[in-house]
Coordinates of C-alpha atoms in Angstrom, one line a residue:
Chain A
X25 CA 198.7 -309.6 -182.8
X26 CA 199.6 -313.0 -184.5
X27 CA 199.4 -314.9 -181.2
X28 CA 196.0 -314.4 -181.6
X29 CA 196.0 -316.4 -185.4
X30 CA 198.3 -318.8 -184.2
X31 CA 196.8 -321.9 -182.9
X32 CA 198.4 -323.6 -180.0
X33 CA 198.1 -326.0 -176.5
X34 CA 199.1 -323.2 -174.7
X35 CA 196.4 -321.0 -172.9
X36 CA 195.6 -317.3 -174.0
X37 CA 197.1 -315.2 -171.0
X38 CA 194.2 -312.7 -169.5
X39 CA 194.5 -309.3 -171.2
X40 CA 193.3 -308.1 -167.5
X41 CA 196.1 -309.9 -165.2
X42 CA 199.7 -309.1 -164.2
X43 CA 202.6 -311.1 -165.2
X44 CA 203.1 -314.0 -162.9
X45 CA 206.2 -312.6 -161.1
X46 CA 204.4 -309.2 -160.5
X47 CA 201.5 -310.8 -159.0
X48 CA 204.0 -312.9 -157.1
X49 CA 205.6 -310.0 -155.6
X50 CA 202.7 -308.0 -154.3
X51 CA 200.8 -311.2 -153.1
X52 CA 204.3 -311.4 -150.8
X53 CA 204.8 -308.1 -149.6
X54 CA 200.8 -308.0 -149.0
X55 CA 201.4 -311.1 -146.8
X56 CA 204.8 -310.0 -145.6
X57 CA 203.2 -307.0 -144.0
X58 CA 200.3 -309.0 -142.6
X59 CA 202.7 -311.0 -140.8
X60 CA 204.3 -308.2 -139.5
X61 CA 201.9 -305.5 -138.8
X62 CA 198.9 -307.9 -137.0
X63 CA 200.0 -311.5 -136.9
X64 CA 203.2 -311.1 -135.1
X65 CA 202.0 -308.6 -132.1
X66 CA 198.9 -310.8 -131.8
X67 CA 201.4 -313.8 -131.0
X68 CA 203.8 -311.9 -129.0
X69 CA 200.8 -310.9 -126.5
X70 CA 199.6 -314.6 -126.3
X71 CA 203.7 -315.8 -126.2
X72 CA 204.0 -313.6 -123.3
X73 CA 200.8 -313.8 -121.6
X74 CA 201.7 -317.7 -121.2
X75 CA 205.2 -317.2 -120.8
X76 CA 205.3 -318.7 -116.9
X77 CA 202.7 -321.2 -117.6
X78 CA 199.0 -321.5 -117.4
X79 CA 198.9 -321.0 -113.7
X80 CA 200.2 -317.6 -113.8
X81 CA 198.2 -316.6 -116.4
X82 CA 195.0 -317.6 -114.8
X83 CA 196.5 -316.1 -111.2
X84 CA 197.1 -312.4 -113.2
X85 CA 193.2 -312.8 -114.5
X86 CA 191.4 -313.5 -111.5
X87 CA 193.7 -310.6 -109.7
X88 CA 190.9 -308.8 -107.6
X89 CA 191.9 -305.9 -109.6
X90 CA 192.0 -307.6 -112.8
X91 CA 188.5 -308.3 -112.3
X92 CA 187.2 -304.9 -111.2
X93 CA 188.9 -303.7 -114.3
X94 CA 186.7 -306.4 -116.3
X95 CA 183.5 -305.7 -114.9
X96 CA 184.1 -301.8 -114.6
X97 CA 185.3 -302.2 -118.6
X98 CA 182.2 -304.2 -119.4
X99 CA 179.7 -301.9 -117.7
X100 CA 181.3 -298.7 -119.5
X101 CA 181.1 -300.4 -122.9
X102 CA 177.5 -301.6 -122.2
X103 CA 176.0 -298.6 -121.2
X104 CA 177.9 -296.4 -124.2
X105 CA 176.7 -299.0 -126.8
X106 CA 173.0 -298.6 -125.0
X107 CA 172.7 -294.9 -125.6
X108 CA 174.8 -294.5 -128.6
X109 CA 172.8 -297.3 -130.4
X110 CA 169.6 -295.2 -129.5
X111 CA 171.5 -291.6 -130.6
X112 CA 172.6 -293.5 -133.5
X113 CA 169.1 -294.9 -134.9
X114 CA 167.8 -291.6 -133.9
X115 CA 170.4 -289.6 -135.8
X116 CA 170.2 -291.4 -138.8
X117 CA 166.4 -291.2 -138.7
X118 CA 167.0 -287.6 -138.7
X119 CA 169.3 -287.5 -141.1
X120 CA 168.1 -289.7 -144.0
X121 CA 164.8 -289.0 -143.8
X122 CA 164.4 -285.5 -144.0
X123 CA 165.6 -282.6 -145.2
X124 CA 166.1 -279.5 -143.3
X125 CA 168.6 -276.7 -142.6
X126 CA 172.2 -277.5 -141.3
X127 CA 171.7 -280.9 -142.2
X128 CA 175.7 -281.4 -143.4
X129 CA 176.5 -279.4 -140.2
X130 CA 174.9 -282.1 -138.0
X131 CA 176.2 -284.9 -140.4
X132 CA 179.9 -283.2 -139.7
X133 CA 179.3 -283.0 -135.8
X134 CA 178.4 -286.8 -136.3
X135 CA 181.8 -287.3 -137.2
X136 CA 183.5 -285.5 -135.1
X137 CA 184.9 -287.7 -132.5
X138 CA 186.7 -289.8 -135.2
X139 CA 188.5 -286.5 -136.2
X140 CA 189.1 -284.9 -132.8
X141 CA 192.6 -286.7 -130.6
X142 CA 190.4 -288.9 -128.2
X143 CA 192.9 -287.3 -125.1
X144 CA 191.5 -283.9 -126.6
X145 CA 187.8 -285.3 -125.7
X146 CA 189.1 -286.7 -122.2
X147 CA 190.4 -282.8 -121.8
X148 CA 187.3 -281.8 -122.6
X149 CA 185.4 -283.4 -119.9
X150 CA 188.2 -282.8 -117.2
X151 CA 187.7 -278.9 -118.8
X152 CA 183.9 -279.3 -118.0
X153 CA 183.4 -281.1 -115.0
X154 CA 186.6 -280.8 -113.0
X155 CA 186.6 -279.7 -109.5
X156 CA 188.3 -276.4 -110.3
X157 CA 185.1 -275.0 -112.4
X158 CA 182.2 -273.8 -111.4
X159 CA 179.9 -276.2 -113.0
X160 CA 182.3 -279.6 -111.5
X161 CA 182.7 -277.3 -107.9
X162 CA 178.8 -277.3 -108.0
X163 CA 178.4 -281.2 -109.2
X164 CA 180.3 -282.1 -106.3
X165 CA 179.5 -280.2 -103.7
X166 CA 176.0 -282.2 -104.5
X167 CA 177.7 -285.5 -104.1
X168 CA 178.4 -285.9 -107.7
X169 CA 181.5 -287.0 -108.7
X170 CA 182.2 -286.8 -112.8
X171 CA 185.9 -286.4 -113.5
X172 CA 188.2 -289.6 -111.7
X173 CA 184.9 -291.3 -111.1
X174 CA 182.8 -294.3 -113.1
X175 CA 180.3 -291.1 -114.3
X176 CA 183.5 -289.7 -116.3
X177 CA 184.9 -292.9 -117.9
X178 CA 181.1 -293.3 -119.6
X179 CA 180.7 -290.0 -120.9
X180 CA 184.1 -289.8 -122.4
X181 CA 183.3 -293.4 -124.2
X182 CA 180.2 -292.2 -124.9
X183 CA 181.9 -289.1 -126.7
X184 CA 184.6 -291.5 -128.7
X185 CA 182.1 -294.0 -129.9
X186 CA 179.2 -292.2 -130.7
X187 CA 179.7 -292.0 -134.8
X188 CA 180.0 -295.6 -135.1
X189 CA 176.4 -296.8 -135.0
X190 CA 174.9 -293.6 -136.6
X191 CA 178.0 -293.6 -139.4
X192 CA 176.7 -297.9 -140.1
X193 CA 173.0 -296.6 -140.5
X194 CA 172.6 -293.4 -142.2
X195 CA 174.3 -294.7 -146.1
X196 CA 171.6 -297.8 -145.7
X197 CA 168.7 -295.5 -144.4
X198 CA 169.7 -293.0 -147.1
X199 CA 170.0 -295.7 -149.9
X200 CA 166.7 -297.6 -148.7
X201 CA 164.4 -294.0 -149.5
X202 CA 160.9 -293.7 -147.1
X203 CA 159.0 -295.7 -149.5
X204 CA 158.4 -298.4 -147.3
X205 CA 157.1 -296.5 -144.1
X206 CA 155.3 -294.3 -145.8
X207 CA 153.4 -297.2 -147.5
X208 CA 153.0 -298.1 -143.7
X209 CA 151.7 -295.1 -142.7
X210 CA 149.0 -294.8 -145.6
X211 CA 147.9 -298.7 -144.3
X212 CA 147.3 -297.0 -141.3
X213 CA 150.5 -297.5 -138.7
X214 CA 151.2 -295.3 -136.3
X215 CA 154.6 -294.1 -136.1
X216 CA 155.6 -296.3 -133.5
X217 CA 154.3 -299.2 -135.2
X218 CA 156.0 -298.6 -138.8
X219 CA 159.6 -298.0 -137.0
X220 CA 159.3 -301.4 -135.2
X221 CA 158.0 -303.3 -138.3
X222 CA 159.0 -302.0 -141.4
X223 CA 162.3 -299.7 -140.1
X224 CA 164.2 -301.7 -137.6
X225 CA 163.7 -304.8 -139.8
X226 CA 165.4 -303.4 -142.9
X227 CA 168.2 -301.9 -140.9
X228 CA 168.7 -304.5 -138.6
X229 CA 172.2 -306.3 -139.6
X230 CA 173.5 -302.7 -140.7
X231 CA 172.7 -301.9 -136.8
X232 CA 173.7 -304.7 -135.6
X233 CA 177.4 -304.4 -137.7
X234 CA 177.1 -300.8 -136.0
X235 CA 177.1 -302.4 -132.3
X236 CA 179.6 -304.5 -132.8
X237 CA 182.3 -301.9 -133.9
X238 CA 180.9 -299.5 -131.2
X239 CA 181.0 -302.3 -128.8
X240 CA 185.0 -303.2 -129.6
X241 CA 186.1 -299.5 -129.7
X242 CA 184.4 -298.5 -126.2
X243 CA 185.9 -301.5 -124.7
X244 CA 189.5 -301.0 -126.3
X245 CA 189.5 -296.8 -125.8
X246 CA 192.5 -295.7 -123.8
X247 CA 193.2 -292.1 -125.0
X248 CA 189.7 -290.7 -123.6
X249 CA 189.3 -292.7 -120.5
X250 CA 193.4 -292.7 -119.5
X251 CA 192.5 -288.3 -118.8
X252 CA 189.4 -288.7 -116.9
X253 CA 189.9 -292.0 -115.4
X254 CA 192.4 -290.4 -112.4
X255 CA 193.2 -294.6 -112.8
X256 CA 192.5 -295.2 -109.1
X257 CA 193.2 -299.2 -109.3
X258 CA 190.1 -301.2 -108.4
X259 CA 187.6 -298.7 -108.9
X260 CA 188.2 -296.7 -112.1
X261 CA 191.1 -298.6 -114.4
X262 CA 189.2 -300.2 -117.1
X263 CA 191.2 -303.0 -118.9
X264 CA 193.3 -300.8 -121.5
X265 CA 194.4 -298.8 -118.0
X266 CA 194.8 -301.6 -116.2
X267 CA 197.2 -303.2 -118.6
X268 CA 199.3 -299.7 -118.9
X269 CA 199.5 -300.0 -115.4
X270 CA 200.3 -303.3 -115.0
X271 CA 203.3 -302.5 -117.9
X272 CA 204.5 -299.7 -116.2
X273 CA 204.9 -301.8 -112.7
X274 CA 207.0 -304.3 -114.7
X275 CA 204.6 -306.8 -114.2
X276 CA 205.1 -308.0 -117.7
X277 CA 203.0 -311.3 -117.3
X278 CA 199.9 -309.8 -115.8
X279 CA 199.8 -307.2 -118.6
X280 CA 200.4 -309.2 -121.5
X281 CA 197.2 -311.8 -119.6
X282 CA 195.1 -308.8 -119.2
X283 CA 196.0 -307.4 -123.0
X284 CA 195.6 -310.8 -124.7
X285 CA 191.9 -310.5 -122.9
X286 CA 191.7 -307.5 -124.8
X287 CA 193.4 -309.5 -127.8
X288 CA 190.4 -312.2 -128.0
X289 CA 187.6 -309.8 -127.8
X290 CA 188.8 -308.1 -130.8
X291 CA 189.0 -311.5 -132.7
X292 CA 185.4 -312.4 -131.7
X293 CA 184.4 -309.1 -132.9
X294 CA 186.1 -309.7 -136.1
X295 CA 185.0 -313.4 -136.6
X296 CA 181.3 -312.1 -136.1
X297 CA 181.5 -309.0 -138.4
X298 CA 183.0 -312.1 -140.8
X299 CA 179.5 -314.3 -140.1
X300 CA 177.4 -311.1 -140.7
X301 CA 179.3 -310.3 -144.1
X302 CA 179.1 -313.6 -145.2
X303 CA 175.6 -314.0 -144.2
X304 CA 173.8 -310.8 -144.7
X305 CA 176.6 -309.7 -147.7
X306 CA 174.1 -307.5 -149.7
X307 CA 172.7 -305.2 -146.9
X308 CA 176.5 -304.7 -145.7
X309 CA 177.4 -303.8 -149.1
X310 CA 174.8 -301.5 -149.7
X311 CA 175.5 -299.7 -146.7
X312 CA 179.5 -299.7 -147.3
X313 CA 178.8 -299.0 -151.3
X314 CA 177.0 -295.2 -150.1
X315 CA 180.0 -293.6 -148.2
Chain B
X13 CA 133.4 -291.9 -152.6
X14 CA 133.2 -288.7 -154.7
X15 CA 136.3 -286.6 -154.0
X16 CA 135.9 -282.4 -154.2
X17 CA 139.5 -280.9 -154.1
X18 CA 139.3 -276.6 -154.2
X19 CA 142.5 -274.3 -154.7
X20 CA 144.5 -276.6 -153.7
X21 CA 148.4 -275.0 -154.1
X22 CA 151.7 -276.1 -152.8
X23 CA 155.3 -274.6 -153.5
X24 CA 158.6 -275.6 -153.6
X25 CA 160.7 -272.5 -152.5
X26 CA 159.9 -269.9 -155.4
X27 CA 158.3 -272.5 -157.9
X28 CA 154.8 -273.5 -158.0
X29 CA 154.3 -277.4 -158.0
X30 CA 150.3 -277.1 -157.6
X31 CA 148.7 -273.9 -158.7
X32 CA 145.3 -273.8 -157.0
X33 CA 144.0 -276.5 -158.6
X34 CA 140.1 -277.4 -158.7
X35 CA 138.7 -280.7 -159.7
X36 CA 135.9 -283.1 -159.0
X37 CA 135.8 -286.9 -158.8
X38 CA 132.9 -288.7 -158.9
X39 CA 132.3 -291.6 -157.0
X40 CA 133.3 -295.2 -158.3
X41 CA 135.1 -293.2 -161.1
X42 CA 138.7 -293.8 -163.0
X43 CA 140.5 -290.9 -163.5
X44 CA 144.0 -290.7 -164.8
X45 CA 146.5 -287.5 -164.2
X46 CA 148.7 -287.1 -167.2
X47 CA 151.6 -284.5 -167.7
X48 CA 155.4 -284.3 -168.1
X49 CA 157.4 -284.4 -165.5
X50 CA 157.6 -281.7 -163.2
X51 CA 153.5 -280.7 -164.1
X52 CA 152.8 -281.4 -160.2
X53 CA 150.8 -285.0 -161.2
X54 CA 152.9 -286.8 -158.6
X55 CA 152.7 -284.0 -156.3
X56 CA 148.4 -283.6 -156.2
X57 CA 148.3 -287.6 -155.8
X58 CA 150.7 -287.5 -153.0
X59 CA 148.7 -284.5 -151.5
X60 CA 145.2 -285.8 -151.5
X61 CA 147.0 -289.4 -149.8
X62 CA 148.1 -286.8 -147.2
X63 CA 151.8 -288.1 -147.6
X64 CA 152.8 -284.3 -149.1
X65 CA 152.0 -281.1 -147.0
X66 CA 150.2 -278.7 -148.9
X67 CA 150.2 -274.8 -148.8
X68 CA 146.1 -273.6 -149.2
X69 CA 143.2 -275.3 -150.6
X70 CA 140.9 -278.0 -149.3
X71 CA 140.6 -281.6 -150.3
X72 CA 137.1 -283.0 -149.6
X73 CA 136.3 -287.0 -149.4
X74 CA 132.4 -286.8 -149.2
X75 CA 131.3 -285.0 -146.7
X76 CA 134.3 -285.2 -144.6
X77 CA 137.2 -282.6 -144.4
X78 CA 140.4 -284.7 -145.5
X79 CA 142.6 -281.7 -145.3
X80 CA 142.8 -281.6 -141.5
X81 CA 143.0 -285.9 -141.4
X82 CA 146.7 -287.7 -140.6
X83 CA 147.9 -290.0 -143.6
X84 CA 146.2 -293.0 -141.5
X85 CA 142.8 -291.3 -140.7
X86 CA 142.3 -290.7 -144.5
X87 CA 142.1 -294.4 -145.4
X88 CA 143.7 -294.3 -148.9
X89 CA 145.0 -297.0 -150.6
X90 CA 148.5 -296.0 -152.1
X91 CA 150.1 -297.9 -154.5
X92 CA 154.0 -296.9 -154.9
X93 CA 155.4 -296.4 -158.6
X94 CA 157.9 -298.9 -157.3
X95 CA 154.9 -300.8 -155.0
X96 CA 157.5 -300.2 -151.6
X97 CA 156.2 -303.8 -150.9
X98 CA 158.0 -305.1 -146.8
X99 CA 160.8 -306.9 -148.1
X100 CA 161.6 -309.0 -144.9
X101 CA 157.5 -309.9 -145.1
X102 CA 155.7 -312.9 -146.9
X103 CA 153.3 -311.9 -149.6
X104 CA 150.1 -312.8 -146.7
X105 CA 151.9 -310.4 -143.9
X106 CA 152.4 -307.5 -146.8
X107 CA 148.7 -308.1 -148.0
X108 CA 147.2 -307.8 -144.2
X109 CA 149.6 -305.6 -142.8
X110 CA 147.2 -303.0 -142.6
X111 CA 144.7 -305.1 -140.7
X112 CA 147.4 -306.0 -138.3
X113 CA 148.3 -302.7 -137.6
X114 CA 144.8 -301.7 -136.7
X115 CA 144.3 -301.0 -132.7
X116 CA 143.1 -304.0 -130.9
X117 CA 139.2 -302.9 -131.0
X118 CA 138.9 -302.6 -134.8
X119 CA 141.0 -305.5 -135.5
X120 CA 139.7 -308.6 -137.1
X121 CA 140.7 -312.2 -135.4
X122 CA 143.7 -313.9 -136.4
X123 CA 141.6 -316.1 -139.0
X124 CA 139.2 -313.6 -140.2
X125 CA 142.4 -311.1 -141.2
X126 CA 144.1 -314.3 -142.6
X127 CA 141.1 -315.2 -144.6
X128 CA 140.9 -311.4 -146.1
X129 CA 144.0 -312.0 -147.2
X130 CA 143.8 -315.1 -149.4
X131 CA 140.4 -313.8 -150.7
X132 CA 142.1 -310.7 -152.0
X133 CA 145.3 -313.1 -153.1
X134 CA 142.5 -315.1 -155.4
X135 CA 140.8 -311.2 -155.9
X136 CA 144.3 -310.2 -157.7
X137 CA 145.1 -313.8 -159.1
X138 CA 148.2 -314.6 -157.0
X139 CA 146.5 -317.5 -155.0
X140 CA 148.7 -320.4 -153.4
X141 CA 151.8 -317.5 -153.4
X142 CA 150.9 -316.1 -150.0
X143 CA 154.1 -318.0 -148.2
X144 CA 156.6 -316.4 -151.0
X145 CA 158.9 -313.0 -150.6
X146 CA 158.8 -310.1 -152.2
X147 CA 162.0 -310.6 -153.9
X148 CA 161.0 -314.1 -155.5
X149 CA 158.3 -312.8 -157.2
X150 CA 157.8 -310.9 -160.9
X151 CA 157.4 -307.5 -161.2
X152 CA 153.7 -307.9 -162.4
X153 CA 153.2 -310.0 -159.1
X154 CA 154.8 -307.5 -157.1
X155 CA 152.9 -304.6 -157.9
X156 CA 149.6 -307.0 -157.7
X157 CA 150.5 -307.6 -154.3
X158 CA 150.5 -303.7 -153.7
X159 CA 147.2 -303.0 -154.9
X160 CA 145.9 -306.4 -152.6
X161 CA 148.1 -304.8 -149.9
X162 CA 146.4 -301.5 -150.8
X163 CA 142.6 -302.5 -151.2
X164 CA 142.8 -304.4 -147.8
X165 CA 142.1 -301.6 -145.6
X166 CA 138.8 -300.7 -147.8
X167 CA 140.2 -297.0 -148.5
X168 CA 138.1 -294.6 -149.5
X169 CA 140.0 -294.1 -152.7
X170 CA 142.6 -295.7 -154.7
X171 CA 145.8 -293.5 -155.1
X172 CA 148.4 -295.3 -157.9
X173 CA 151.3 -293.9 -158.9
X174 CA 152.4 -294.8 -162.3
X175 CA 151.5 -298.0 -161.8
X176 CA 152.8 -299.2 -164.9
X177 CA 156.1 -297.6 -165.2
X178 CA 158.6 -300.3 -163.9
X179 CA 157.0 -303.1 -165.9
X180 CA 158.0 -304.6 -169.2
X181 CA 155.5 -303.7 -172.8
X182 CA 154.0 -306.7 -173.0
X183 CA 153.5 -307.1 -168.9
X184 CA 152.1 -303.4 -169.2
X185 CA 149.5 -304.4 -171.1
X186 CA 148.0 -307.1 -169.7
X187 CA 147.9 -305.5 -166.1
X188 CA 146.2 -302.1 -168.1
X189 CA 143.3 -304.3 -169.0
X190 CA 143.5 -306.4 -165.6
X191 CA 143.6 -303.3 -163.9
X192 CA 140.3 -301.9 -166.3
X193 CA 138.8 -305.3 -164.9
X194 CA 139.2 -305.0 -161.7
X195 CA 138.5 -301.4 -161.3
X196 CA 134.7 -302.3 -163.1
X197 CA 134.4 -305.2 -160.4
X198 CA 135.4 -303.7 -156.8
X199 CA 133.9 -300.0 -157.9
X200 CA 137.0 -298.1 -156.1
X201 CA 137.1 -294.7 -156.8
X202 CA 140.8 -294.3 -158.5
X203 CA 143.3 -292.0 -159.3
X204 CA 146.5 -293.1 -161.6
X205 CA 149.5 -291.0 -162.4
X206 CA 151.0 -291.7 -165.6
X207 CA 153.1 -289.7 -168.8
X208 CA 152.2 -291.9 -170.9
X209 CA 149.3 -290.5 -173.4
X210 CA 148.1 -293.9 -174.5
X211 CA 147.8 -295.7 -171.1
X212 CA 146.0 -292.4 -169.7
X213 CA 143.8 -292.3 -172.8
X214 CA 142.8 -296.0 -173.5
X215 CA 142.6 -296.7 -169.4
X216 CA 140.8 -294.0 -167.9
X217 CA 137.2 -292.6 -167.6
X218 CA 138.5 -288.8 -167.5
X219 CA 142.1 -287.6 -168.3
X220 CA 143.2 -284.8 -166.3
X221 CA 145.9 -283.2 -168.3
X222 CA 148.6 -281.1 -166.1
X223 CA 151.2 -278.8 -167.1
X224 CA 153.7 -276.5 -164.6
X225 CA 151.4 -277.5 -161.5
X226 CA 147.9 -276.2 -163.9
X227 CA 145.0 -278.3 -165.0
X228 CA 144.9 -277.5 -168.7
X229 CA 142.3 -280.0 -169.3
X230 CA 139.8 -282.4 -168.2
X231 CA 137.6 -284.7 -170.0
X232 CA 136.8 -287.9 -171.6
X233 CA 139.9 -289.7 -173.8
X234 CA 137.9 -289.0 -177.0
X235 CA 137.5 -284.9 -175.9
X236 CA 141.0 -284.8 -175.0
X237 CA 142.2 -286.1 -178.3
X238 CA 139.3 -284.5 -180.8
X239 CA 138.8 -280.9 -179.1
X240 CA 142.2 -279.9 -177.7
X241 CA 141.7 -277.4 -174.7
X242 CA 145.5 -275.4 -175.1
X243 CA 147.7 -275.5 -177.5
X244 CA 149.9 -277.7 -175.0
X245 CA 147.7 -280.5 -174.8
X246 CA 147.4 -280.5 -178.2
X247 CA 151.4 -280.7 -178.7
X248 CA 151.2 -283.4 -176.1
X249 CA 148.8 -285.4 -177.0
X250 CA 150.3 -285.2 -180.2
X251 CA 153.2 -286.4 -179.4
X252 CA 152.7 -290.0 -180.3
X253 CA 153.4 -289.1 -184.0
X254 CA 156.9 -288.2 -182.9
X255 CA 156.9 -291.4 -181.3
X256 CA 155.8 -293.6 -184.0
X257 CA 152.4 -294.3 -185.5
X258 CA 151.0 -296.7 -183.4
X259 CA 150.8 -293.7 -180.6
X260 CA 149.1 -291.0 -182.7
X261 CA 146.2 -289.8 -181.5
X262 CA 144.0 -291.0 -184.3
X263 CA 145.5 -294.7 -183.2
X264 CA 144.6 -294.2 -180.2
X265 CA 141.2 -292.7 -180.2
X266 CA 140.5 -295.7 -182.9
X267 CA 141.1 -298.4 -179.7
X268 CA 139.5 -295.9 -177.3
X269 CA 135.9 -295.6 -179.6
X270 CA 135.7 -297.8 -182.8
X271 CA 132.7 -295.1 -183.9
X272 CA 135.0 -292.3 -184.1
X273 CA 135.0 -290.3 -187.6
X274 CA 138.7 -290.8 -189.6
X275 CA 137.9 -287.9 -191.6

């Protein structure tokens, strides 16, 4: 307590703070495990990926079956973010604006894909639509092919991303209150009318932040694809499959091209969920502050 | 318009929030709802703007039927207790939103909607601010810009819900005597919720006084205060003496009607 009396050039020490070699040490074992845990694979995949030169690495990209595995990978992940970006909105509609029955039993089937072993879901399809049941035996004897076809790696991403967009939207709808569209509605707006320009705008960046985490997870799923896929090469191996496969034929090169592909999409994803925290920072936070 | 609402009743599960209620509003008139929370004020204002489903009764808007009539086909102008103003929307696009939203062969042209709105800008003395944002404005502005918003459709009648209770004293009661103003010049017929005795009292032609989704009384401020209906309007009219003596009703009634006797 007399430090407090005594006058001197040195500067009070926060009441708040650590001591200097406690900070010290969890600053470095923070960092330490950084380095570890994400800095070091992310080299290692780029190390390797470029370990015979440039030439090889562009040879394993442009690989004809490198590149159906790109453009089946980025027509999965387009069409799943499509309709889960319209379940999503809708769901969260549902959910934070009104109030009925079973509405924490919906909330909880929201989530259920981020509880549920994503081969479990790809099981589930194969349990569905497979050739050995009646409904799959019917599908295909009418020329429609689910399970080991395009059809069964959608629905299965589909399945394992659908909470992401609706998960993003419902704290901000919730937090946000009706209010505004029923001030819309009273100005006369149809329903149509107040979603376009008084809903969507206030949940835009929340969406948006949605999309993008939807967008990296269906294009980096392997679990839930790897079971349905049948991972015929050049017509159903999207690029997580393609790089197992590539692995498993020692083909260490090609994989590590294909994964560092992979690798970059996820840093663009993060460097523009960066941009939209740094730039739209208080929608974000209200919609991170209600879970 | 004059405004006829008969038996009108709504529930919430076992509890009533409007117990048939009857009332008359004449046309061009100010009429202020006052009750506790939970007396069901919020509730009839919300049901005569069409925005709360209601369980029996009728609500008449001159001759025509409102109860059947979609919250857009009714033509009231709302004004949220915490004015629900379109955040990502200048002050101009908030004011004419409703004119914008009108289907193409009832809406005005581009400069006729744009000149509606700066007239009702300089109407509720906000002129030159039409470029601004919700969110740089006061909250006396804001909720100005809601009743602008609100009176540019021309509604039928004027719906306000506690339109006073976000705002600072002093703010309060400026807008209360703005509001007086502006109500005498544009001739709306209007509604206000409010709990507070004095602003219901010193604002409004006729207090309607609710308690546990009831009308216990309605009548001019001076009735209200002199000739107590129930023994609960008399408690909570009376309440201002708790309060302080600024708020009793004698106070009150002495701003309301300088004639009144202090006997």
């Amino acid at each position: 307590m007399h430090g407090a009396v005594c006058v001197n050039a040195r500067a009070y020490r926060s009441v708040t703070t650590e001591s200097t070699f406690v900070r010290r040490l969890l600053i470095g074992f923070a960092g330490a495990f950084l380095i570890v845990f994400l800095l070091l694979p992310l080299i290692v995949v780029f190390a390797q990926a470029f370990a015979r030169g440039i030439g090889a690495y562009l040879a394993a990209l442009t690989d004809a079956d490198s590149i159906a595995a790109i453009v089946l990978t980025l027509k999965v992940a387009a069409i799943a973010v499509l309709l889960n970006t319209a379940f999503g909105v809708a769901a969260a509609w549902v959910v934070a604006k009104f109030e009925f029955r079973g509405k924490n039993v919906l909330i909880s089937l929201i989530d259920l894909p981020f509880s549920v072993s994503p081969v479990i879901s790809g099981m589930v399809f194969v349990l569905i639509f497979g050739a050995q049941t009646w409904l799959g035996g019917w599908l295909i004897d009418h020329g429609v092919r689910i399970v080991f076809a395009q059809t069964g790696l959608i629905l299965a991403t589909v399945f394992v991303t659908f909470p992401f967009v609706a998960r993003e939207l419902i704290p901000l709808m919730q937090a946000q209150g009706s209010d505004e569209e029923y001030a819309a509605l009273s100005l006369g707006a149809s329903g149509w009318q107040t979603f376009w320009h008084v809903t969507l705008p206030n949940i835009r960046w929340g969406l948006l932040y949605g999309i993008l985490l939807c967008n990296a997870r269906a294009m980096g799923e392997f679990g839930a694809v790897s079971v349905v896929s049948g991972k015929i090469r050049g017509a159903s191996n999207t690029l997580p499959l393609h790089v197992e496969a590539l692995y498993e034929d020692n083909m260490m090169v090609a994989a590590f091209a294909v994964a560092s592909l992979l690798a970059l999409l996820s840093l663009l994803t993060l460097a523009m969920k960066a941009f939209l925290e740094w730039r739209h920072g208080d929608e974000i936070a209200a919609l991170q502050g209600g879970r | 318009m004059d405004i006829r609402i008969r038996k009108l009743s709504k529930r919430y599960g076992s509890v009533n929030a409007l117990n048939a209620i009857d009332l008359d509003i004449a046309s061009g008139e100010l009429l202020a709802l006052l009750g506790p929370s939970g007396s069901g004020k919020t509730t009839l204002l919300r049901a005569i703007a069409g925005l709360e489903p209601i369980d029996g009764g009728r609500i008449l808007f001159g001759d025509i039927d409102a109860t059947e009539l979609s919250v857009q086909e009714r033509r009231v102008g709302f004004v949220f207790q915490h004015y629900a103003l379109f955040k990502h929307m200048s002050v101009l696009d908030n004011i004419t939103f409703g004119l914008r939203v009108r289907k193409r062969k009832f809406r005005p042209a581009r400069e006729e909607i744009r000149r509606r709105g700066e007239e009702l800008l300089k109407l509720v003395q906000l002129g030159g601010l039409e470029a601004r944002y919700p969110n740089q404005l006061s909250g006396g502005q804001r909720q100005r810009v809601a009743l602008a918003r609100a009176l540019a459709i021309e509604p039928r009648v004027l719906l306000l819900d506690e339109p006073f209770g976000a705002l600072d004293a002093k703010v309060r009661k400026d807008l209360r005597v703005w509001l007086r103003q502006l109500h005498d010049d544009t001739g709306y017929t209007t509604i206000f919720v409010t709990h507070d005795q004095e602003e219901a009292l010193e604002l409004a032609d006729r207090v309607v006084v609710l308690n546990a989704g009831s009308i216990e009384q309605v009548d001019v401020p001076e009735a209200i205060v002199r000739r107590p209906a129930t023994r609960f309007v008399a408690e909570f009219i009376g309440q201002g003496v708790v309060d302080g003596a600024d708020r009793s009703p004698r106070s009150v009634l002495a701003r309301v009607s300088p004639c009144v006797r202090t006997g």
